[in-house]
CSV table of C-alpha atoms and ligand atoms in Angstrom, one decimal:
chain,number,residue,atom,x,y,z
A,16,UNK,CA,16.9,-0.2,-30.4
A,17,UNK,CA,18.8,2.7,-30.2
A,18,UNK,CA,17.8,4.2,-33.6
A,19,UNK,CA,14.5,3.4,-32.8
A,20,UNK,CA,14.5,5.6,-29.8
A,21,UNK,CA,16.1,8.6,-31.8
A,22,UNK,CA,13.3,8.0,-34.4
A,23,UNK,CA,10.6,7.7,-31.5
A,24,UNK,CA,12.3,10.7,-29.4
A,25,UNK,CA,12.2,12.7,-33.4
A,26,UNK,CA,8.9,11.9,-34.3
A,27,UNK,CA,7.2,12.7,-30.8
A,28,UNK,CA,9.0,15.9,-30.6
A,29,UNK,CA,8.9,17.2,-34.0
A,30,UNK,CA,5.1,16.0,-34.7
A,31,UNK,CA,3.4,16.8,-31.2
A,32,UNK,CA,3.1,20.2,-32.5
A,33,UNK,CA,2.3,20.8,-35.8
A,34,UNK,CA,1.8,23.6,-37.4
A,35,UNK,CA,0.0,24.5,-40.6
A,36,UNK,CA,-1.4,26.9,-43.0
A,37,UNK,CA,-4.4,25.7,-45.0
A,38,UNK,CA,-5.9,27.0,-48.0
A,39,UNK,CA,-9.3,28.8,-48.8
A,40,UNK,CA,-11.0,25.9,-51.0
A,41,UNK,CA,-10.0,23.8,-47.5
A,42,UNK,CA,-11.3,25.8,-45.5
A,43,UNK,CA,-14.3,24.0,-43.2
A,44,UNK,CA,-17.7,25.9,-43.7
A,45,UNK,CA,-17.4,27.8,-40.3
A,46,UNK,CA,-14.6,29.1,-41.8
A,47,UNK,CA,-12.4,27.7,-39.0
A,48,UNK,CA,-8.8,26.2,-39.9
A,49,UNK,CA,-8.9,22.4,-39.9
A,50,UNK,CA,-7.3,20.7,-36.5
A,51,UNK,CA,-6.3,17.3,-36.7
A,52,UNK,CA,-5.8,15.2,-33.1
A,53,UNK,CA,-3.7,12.0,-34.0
A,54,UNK,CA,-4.7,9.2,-30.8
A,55,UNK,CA,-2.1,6.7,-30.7
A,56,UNK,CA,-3.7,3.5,-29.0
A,57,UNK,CA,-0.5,2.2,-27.6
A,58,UNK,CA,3.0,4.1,-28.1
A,59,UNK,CA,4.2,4.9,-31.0
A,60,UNK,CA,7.9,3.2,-30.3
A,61,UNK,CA,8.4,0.0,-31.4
A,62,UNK,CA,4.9,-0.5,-33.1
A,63,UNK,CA,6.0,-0.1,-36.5
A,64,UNK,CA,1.8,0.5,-37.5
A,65,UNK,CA,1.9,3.8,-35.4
A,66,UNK,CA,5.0,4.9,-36.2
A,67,UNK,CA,4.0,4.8,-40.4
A,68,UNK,CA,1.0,7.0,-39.3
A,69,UNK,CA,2.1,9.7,-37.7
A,70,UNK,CA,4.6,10.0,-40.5
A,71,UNK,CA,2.2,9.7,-43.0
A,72,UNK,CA,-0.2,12.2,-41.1
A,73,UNK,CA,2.9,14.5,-40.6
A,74,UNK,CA,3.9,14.4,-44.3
A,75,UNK,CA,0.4,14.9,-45.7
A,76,UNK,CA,0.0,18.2,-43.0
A,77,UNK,CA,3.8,19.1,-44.2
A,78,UNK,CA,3.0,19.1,-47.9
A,79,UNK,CA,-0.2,20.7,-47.6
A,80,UNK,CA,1.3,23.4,-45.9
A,81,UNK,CA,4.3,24.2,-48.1
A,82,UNK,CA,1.9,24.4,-51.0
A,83,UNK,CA,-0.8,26.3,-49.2
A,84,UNK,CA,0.8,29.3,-47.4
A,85,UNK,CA,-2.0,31.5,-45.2
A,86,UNK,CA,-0.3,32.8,-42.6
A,87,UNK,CA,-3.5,33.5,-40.9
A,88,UNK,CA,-4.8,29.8,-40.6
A,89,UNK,CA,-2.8,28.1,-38.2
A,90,UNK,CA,-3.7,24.8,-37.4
A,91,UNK,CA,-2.1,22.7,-34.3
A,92,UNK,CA,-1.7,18.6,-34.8
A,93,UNK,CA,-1.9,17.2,-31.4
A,94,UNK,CA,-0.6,13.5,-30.9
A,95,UNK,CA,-2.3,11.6,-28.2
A,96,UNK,CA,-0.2,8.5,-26.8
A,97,UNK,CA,-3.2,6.6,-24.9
A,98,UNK,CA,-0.7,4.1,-23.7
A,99,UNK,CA,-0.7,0.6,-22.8
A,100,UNK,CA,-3.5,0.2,-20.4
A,101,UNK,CA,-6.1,-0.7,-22.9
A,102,UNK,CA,-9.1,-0.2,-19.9
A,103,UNK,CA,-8.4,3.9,-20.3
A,104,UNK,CA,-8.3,4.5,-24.4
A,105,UNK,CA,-12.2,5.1,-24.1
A,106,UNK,CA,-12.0,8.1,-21.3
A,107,UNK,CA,-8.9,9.2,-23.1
A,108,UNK,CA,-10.7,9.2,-26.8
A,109,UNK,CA,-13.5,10.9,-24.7
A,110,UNK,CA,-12.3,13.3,-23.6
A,111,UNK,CA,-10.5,13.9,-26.8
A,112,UNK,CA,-13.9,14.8,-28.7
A,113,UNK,CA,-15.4,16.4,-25.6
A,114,UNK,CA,-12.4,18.9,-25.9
A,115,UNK,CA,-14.0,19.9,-29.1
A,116,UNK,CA,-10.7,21.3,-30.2
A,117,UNK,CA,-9.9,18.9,-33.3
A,118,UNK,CA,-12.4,18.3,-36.2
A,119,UNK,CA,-10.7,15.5,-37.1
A,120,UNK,CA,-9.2,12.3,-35.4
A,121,UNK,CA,-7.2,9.7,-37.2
A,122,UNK,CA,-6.0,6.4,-35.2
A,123,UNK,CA,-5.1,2.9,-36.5
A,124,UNK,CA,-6.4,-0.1,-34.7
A,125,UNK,CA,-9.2,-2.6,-35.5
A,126,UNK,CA,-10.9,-2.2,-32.1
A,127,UNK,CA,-11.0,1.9,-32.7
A,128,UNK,CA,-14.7,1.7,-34.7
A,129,UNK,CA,-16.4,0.0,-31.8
A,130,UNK,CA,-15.2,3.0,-29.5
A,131,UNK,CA,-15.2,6.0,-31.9
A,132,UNK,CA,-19.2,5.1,-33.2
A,133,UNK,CA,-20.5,5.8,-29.3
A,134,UNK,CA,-19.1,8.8,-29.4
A,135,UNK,CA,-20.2,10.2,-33.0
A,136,UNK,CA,-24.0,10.4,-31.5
A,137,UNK,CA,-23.0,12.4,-28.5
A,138,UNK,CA,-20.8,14.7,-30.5
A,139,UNK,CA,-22.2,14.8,-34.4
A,140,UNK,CA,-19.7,17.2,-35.6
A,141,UNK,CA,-16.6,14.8,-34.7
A,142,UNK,CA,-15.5,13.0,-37.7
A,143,UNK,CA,-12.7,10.0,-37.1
A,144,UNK,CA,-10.4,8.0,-39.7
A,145,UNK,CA,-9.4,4.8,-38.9
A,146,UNK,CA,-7.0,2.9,-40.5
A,147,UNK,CA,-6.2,-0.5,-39.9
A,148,UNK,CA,-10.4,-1.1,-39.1
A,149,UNK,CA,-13.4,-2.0,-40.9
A,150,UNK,CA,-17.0,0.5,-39.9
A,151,UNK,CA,-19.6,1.3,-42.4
A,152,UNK,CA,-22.4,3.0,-42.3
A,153,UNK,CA,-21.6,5.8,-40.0
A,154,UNK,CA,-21.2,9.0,-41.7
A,155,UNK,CA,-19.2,10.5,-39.1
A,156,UNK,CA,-16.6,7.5,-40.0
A,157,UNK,CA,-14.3,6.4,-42.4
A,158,UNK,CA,-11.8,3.3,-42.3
A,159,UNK,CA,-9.0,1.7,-44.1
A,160,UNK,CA,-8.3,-1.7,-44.0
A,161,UNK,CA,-5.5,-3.9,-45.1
A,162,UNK,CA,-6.0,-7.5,-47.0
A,163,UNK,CA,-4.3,-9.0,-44.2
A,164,UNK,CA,-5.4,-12.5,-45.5
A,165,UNK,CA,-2.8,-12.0,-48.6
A,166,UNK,CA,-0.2,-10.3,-46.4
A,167,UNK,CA,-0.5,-13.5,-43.3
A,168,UNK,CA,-0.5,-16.0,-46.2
A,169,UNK,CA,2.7,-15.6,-48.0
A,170,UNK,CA,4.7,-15.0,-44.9
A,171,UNK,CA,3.3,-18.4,-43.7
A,172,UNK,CA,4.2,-19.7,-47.1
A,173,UNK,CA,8.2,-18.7,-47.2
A,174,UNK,CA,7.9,-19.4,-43.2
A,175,UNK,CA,6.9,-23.1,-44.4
A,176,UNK,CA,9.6,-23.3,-47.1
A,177,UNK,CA,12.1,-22.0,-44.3
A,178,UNK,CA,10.9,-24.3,-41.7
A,179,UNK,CA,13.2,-27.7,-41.5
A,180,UNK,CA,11.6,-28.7,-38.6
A,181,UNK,CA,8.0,-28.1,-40.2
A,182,UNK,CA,7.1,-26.5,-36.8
A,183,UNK,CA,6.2,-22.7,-37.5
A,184,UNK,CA,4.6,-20.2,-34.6
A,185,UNK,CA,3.1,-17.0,-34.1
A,186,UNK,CA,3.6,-15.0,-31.0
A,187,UNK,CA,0.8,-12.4,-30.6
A,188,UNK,CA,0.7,-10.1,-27.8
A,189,UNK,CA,-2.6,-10.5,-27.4
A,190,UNK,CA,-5.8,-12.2,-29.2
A,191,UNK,CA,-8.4,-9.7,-31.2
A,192,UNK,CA,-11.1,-11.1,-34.0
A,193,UNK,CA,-8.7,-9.8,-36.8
A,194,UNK,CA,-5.5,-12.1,-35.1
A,195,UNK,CA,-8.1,-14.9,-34.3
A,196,UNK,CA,-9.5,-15.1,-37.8
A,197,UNK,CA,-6.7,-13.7,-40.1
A,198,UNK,CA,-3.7,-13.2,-39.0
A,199,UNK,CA,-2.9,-16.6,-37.4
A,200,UNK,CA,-5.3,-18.8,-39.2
A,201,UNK,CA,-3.9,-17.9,-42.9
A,202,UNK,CA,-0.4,-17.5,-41.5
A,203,UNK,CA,-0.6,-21.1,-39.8
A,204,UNK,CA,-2.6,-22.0,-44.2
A,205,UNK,CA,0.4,-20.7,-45.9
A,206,UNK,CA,3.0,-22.4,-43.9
A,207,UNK,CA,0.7,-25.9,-44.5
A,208,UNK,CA,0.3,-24.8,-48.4
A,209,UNK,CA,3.8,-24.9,-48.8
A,210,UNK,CA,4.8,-27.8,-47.3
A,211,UNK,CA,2.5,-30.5,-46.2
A,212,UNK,CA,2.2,-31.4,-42.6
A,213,UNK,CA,3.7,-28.0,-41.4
A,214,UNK,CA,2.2,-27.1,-37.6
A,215,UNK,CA,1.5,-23.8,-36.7
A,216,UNK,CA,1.9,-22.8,-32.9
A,217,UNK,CA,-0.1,-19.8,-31.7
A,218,UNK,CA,1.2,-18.3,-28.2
A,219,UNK,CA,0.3,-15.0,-26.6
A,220,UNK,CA,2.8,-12.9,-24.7
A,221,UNK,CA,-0.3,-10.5,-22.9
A,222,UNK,CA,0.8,-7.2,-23.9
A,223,UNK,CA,2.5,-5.1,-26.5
A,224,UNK,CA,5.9,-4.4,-24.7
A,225,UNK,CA,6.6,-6.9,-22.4
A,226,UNK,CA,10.4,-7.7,-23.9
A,227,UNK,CA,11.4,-10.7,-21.3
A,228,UNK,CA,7.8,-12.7,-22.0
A,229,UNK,CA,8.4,-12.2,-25.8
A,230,UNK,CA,12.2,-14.1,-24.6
A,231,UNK,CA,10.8,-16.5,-22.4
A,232,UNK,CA,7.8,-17.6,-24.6
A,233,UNK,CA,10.5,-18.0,-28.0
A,234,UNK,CA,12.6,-19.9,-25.4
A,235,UNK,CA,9.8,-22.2,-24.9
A,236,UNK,CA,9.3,-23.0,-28.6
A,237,UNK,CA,11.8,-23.5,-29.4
A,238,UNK,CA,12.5,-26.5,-26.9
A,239,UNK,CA,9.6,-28.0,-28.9
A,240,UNK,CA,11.4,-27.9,-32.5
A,241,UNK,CA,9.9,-24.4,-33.6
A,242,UNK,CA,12.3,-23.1,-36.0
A,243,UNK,CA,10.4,-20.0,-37.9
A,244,UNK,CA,8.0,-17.9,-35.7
A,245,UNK,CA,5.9,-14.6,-36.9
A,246,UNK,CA,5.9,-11.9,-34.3
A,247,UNK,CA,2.7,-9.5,-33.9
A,248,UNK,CA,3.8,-8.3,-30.5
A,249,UNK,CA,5.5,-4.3,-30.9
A,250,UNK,CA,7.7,-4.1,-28.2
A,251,UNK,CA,7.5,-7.5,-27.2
A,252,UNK,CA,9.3,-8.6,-30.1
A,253,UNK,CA,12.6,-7.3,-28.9
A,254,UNK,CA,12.6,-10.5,-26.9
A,255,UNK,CA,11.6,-12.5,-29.5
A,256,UNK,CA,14.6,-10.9,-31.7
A,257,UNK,CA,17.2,-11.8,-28.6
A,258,UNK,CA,16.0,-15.9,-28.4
A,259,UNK,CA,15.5,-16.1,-31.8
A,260,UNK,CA,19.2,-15.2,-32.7
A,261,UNK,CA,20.2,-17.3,-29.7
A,262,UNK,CA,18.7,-20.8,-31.2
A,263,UNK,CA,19.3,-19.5,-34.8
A,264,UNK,CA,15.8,-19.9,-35.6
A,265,UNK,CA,13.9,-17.4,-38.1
A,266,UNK,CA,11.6,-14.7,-38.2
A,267,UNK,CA,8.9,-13.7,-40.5
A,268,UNK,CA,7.7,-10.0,-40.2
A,269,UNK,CA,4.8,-8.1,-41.3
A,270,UNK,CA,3.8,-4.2,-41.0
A,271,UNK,CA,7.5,-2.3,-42.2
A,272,UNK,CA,10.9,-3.8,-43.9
A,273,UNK,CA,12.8,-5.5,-40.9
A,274,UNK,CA,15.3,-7.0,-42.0
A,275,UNK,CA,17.6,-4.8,-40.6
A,276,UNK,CA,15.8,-5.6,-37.7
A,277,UNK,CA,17.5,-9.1,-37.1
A,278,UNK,CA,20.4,-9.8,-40.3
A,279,UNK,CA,20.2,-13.5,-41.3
A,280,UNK,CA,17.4,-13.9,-38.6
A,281,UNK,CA,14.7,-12.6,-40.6
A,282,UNK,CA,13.6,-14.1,-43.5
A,283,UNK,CA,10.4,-12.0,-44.5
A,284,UNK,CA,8.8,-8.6,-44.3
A,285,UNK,CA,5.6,-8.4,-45.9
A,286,UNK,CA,4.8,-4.4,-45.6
A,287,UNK,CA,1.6,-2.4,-45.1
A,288,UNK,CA,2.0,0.6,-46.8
A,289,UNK,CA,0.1,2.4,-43.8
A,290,UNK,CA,2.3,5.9,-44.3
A,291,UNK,CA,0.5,6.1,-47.8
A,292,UNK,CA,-2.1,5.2,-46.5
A,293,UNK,CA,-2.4,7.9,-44.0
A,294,UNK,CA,-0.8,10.4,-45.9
A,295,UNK,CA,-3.7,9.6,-48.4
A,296,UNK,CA,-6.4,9.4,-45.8
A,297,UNK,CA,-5.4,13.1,-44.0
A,298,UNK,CA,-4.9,14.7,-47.9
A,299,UNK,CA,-8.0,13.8,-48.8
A,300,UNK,CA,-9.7,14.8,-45.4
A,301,UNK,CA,-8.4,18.1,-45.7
A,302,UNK,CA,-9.2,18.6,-49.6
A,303,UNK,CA,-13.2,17.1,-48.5
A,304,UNK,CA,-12.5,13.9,-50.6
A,305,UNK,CA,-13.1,11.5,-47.4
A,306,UNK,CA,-15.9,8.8,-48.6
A,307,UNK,CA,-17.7,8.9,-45.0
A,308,UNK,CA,-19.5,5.5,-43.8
A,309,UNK,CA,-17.4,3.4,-46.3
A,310,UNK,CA,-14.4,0.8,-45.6
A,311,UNK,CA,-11.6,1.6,-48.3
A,312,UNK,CA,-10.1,-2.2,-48.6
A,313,UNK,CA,-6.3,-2.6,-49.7
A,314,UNK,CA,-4.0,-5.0,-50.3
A,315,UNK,CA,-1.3,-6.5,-53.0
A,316,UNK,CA,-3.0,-5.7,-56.2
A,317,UNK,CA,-3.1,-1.9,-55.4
A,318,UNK,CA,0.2,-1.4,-54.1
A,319,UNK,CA,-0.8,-1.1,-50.2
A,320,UNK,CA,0.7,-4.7,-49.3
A,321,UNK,CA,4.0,-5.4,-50.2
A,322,UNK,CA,6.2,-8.6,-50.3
A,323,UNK,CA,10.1,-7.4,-50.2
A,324,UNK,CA,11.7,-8.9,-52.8
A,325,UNK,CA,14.8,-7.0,-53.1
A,326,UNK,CA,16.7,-6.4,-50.1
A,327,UNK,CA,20.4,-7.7,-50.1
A,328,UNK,CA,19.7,-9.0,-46.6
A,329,UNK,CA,16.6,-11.1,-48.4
A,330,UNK,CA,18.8,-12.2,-50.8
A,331,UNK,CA,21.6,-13.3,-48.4
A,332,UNK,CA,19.2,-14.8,-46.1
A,333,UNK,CA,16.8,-17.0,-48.2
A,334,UNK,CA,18.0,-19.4,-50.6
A,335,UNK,CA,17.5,-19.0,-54.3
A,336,UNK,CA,15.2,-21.8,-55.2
A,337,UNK,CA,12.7,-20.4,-52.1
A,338,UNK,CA,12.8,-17.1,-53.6
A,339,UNK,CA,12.0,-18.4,-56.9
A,340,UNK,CA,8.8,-20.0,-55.4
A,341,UNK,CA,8.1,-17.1,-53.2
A,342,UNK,CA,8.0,-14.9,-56.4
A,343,UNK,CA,5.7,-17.1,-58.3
A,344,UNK,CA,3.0,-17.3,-55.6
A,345,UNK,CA,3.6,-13.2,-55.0
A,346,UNK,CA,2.8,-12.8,-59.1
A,347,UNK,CA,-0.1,-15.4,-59.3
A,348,UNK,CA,-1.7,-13.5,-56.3
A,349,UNK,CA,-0.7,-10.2,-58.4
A,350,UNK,CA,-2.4,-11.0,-61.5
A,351,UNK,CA,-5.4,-13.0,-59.5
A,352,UNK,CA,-4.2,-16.4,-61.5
A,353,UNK,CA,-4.2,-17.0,-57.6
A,354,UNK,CA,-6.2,-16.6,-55.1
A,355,UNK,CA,-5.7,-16.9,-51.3
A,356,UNK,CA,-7.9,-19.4,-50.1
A,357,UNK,CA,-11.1,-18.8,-48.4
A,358,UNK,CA,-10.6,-20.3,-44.9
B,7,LIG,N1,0.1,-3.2,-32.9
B,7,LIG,C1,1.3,-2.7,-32.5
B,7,LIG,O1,2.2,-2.7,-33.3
B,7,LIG,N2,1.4,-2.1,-31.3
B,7,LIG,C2,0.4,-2.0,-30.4
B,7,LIG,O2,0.5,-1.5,-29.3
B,7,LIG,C3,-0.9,-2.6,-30.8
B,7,LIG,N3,-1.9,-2.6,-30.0
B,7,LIG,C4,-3.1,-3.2,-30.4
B,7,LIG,C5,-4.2,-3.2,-29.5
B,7,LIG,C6,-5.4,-3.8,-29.8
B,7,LIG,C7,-6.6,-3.8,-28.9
B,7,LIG,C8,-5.5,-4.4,-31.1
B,7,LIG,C9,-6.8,-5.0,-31.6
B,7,LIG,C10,-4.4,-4.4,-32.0
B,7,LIG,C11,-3.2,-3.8,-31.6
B,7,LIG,N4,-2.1,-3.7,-32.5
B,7,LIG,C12,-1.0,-3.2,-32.1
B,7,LIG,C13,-2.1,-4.6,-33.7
B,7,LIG,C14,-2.3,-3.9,-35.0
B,7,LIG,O3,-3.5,-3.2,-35.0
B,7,LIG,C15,-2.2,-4.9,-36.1
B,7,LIG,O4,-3.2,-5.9,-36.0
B,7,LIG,C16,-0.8,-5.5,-36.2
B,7,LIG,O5,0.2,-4.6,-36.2
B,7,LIG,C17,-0.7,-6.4,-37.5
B,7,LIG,O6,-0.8,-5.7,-38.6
């Protein structure tokens, strides 16, 4: 928790503001240095998704700069924490674009298209990348969006082989069409896959940092025979970390490697490789590579979603045999032998 802070405290205070010198061939035709705004829909601490892109964002700006040296062409990369209250991120985005200060802003979240699209008809020039979301057709927008199906299915799948109850969970802070339809269903398909008759709970703590309800609600599950749970709550999941090691139950991650999160507690992080993915996004932004209107979609095959497979605390954690069969079903999916069902 600590570290995280440090890491939070770093980031916000090294990235709020960045700046950078930018080449001539990057140059925007008004001849104005590029300004990126970065709006973080949430905090960045503890939400592993926001903290992989304002790395990534930071490290593409970084490199850029250290290869391109204009003294003259500052640039300034403002980082916009919208918070938790979900009811302001439109006023805040708003007011963002109305500023007219930033040519570019990036965020990561799959309700971002429906807010940003309003906006690019009152203010043509602003262009947005979203990652994490699915838009096409609006030239002003670009989006990149994770095969979540593939990434939700084999953590149900280990989660099912872990399970000796065959009672499996996901705690969700809150519901949204891409948990609804993706994240629990194929989660709750893997577990089932793997071993027949395996029940999936689904419970919903309400918010993204509420630490004591992510407690209460593991508490709860547990009572009932739960004995592997997937967390998709940021903050929340502190809770869930402090009940889960309580009951000795296990934890199945996705977003970022966390098994240091919880040793022996967790028993699976299947990654999104959203720093790449930003660092990509922002690189080719400022180089004029951006495919406008399009959805880029990413997932195992391409390196974007990854299964951890070797991580001493993986290995100490999860028995031999369940690796074995973990690793098949990661390779069939690899080579497309396998396919994730259509649900
Ligand atoms: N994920 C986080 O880690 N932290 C958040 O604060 C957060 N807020 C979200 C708010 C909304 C409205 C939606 C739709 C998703 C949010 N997510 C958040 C989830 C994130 O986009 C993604 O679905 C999960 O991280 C699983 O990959």
């Amino acid at each position: 928790m600590k570290k995280i802070f440090f890491k939070y405290i770093a980031l916000t205070s090294i990235f709020i503001l960045t700046v950078s010198a930018l080449s001539s061939c990057s140059k925007k035709a008004d001849n104005k240095p590029h300004s990126i705004a970065l709006f973080v829909p949430g905090i960045i601490q503890d939400s592993p998704t926001y903290e992989h892109l304002t790395a990534g964002t930071m490290k593409a700006i970084d490199d850029y700069n250290q290869k391109n040296q204009d003294p003259e062409k500052k640039v300034k990369l403002y980082i916009m924490e919208a918070g938790t209250n979900q009811a302001e991120w439109a006023t805040k985005l708003t007011s963002l674009v109305a500023s007219g200060k930033y040519d570019l802003i990036i965020s990561s979240n799959p309700s971002l298209p429906e807010l940003a699209a309003p906006l690019t008809k009152q203010f043509p020039n602003q262009k947005f990348i979203l990652l994490d979301a699915s838009f096409t057709g609006n030239q002003n927008i670009a989006c990149v969006s994770y095969n979540q199906k593939e990434q939700t299915y084999l953590s149900g799948y280990i989660s099912g082989l872990m399970s000796k109850t065959h009672k499996v969970a996901v705690i969700a802070a809150q519901e949204y069409p891409v948990m609804n339809n993706i994240l629990y269903p194929y989660y709750a398909r893997g577990a089932a896959d793997a071993v027949e008759g395996t029940t999936c709970e689904f419970r919903i703590v309400g918010n993204w940092y509420d630490a004591s309800k992510g407690a209460e609600i593991t508490d709860a599950l547990c009572a009932q025979g739960v004995d592997v749970i997937m967390p998709i709550c940021g903050g929340a999941s502190q809770g869930v970390i402090t009940s889960a090691r309580e009951h000795g139950i296990f934890l199945s991650y996705i977003d970022e490697n966390s098994f240091a999160k919880a040793p022996g507690t967790v028993i699976s992080s299947c990654t999104t490789k959203q720093e790449v993915a930003a660092e990509e996004a922002v690189l080719d932004y400022i180089t004029g590579k951006t495919q406008w209107g399009k959805t880029k979609v990413v997932g195992l095959q391409d390196g974007y979603i990854e299964f951890i497979q070797k991580d001493l605390l993986y290995e100490s954690t999860v028995p031999e045999p369940i690796r074995k069969e973990v690793a098949a079903l990661v390779s069939s999916l690899m080579d497309g032998s396998v396919k994730v069902p259509e649900l």
